[in-house]
Every structure is written in C-alpha cells, then in structure tokens.
mmCIF file of C-alpha atoms in Angstrom:
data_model
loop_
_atom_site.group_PDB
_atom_site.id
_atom_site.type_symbol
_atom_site.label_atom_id
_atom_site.label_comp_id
_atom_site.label_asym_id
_atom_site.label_seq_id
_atom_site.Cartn_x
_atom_site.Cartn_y
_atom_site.Cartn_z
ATOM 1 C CA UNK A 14 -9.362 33.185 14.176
ATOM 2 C CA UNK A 15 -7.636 31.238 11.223
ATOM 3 C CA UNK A 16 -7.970 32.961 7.566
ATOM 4 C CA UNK A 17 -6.067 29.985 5.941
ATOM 5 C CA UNK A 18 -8.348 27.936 3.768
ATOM 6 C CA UNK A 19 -9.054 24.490 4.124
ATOM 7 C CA UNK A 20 -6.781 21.813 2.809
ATOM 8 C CA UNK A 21 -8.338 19.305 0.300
ATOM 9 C CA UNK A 22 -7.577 16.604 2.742
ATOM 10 C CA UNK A 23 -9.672 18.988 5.416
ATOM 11 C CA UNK A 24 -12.794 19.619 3.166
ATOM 12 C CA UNK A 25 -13.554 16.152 2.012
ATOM 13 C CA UNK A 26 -13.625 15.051 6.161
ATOM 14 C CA UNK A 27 -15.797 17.879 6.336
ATOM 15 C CA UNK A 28 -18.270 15.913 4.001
ATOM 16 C CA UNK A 29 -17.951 12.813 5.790
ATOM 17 C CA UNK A 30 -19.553 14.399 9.512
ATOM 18 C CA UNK A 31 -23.152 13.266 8.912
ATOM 19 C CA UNK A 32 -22.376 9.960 6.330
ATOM 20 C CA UNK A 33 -21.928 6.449 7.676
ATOM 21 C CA UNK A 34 -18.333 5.434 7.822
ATOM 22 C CA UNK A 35 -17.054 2.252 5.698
ATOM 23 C CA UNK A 36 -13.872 1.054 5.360
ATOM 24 C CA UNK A 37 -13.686 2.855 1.604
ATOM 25 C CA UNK A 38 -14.119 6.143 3.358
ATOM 26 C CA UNK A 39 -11.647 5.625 6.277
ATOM 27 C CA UNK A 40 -8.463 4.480 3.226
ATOM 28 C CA UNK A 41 -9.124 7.712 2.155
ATOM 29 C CA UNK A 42 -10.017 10.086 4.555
ATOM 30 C CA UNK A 43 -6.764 8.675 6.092
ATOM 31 C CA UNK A 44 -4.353 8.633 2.962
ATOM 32 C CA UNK A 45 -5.750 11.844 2.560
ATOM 33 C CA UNK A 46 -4.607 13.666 5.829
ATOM 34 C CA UNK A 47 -1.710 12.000 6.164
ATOM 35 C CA UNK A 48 -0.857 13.299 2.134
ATOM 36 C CA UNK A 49 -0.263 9.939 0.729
ATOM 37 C CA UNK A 50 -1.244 9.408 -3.169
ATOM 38 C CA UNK A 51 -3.474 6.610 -4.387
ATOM 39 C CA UNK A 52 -0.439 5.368 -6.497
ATOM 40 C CA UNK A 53 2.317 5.535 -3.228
ATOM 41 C CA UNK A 54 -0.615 3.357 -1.162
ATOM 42 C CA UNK A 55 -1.425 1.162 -2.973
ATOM 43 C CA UNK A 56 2.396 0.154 -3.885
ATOM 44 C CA UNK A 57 2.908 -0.074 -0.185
ATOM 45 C CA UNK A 58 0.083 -2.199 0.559
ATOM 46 C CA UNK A 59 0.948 -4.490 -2.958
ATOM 47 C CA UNK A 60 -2.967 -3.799 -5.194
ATOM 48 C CA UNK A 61 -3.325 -1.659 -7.769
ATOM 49 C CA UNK A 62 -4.018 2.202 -7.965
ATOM 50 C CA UNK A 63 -7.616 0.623 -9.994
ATOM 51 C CA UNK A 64 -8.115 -1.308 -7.263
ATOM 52 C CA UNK A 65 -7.555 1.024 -4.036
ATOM 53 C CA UNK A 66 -10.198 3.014 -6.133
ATOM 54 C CA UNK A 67 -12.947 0.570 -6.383
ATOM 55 C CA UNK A 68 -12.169 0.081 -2.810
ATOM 56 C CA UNK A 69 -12.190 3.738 -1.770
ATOM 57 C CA UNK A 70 -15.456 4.497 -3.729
ATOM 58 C CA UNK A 71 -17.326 1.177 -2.268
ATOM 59 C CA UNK A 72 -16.665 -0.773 -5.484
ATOM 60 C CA UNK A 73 -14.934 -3.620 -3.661
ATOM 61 C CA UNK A 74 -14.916 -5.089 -0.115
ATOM 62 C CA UNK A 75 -11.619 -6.375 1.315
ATOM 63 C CA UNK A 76 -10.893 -9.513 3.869
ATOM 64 C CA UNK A 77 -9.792 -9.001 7.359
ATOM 65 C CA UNK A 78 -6.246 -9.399 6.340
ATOM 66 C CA UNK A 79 -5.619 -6.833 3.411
ATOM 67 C CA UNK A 80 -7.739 -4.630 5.864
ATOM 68 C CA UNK A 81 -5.017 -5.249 8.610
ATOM 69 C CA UNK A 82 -2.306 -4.708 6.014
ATOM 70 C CA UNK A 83 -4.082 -1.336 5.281
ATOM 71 C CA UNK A 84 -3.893 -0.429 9.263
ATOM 72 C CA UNK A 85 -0.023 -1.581 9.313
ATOM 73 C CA UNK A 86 1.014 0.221 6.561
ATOM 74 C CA UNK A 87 -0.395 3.494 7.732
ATOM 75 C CA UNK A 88 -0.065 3.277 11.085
ATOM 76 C CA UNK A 89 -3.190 3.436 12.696
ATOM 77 C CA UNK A 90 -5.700 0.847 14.819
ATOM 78 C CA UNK A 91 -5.813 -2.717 13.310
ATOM 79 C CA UNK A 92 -9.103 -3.741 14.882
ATOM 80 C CA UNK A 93 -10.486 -0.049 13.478
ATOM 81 C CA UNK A 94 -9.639 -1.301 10.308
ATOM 82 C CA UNK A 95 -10.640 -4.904 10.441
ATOM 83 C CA UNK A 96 -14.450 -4.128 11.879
ATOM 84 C CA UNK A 97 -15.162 -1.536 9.329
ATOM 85 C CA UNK A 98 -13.910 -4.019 6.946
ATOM 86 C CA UNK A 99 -16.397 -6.845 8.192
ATOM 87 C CA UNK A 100 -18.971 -4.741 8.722
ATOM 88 C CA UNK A 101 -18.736 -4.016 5.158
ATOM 89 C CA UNK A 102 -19.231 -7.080 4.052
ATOM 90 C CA UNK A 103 -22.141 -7.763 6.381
ATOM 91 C CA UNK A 104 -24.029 -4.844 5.071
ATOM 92 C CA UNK A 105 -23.360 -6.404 1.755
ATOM 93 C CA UNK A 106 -25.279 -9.401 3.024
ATOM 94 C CA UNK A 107 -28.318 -7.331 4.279
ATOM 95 C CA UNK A 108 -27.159 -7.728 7.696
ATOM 96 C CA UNK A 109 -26.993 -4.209 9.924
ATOM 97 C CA UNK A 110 -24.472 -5.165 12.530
ATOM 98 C CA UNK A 111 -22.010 -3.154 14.597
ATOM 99 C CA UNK A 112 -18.742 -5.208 14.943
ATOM 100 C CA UNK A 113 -16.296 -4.454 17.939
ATOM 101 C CA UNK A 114 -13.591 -6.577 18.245
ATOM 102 C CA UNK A 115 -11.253 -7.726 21.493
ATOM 103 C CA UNK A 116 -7.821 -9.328 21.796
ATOM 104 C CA UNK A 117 -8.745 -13.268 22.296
#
C-alpha cells in the first residue's frame, strides 16, 4: 500500500470518473498528467494561454483541425481528439450524438 499523496494532475482525474468527457476536459486532464503548463501548450499548438482556457473550461469549441493539432502535439489518438471535438459542437446544437470515427 502507497502512502504518497496524490499528484494534482492525479486528483483532478479523480473528479472527472462520474462527469461526461468533452474535449475541454481531455486538453487538460492530458496536459495535466503529462506536466505540461497552459502557457508551454498553447505556444506549441500556436493560441493563446486565454484561449486554451476558455477552451479547457468549455468557453470555446474548436474545429476538427486545431483539435487534430491538439492530438499531434501531445501525442495521443487523433480521431479521440477530433470526435470529442465534434461532439462538442453538436451538443452545442442540442443534438446528443456519439461520434466514432474510421479511416475512409
């Protein structure tokens, strides 16, 4: 049995287990655990720090290619990122879709 406390990153995805994912949530759960600032991410992906805060906090939606950007940049699934970034947007619209997408 561990007696280390939780990291920051650690405790925040502890928060997330029962609430809906969006693609604000996933930029920084992820930047989080992988111990990248606000201010280092968004100079990598080319927004502002304001900006990668209105979209972490639901504030603003982003289009299917900043969302890939956002996957290339930190390494992880583009089509993750790209569906939770549309689905966004469709929930925006009143629409309550699951999107899954495949290689054409």
């Amino acid at each position: 049995m561990s007696t280390k406390k939780l990291s920051p990153a650690r405790k925040y995805l502890a928060t997330l287990r029962n609430a809906p994912l969006s693609f604000g949530r996933l930029i920084e759960s992820t930047r989080l655990c992988d111990e990248i600032s606000q201010v280092e991410l968004a100079r990598r992906v080319g927004v502002s720090r304001a900006y990668l805060c209105d979209i972490e906090k639901g504030r603003r939606s982003v289009s299917p290619e900043l969302a890939a950007h956002f996957a290339k940049e930190l390494g992880y699934s583009v089509n993750q990122f790209v569906a939770l970034a549309v689905e966004d947007q469709l929930k925006k619209a009143g629409f309550a879709f699951k999107v899954k997408l495949e290689a054409a």
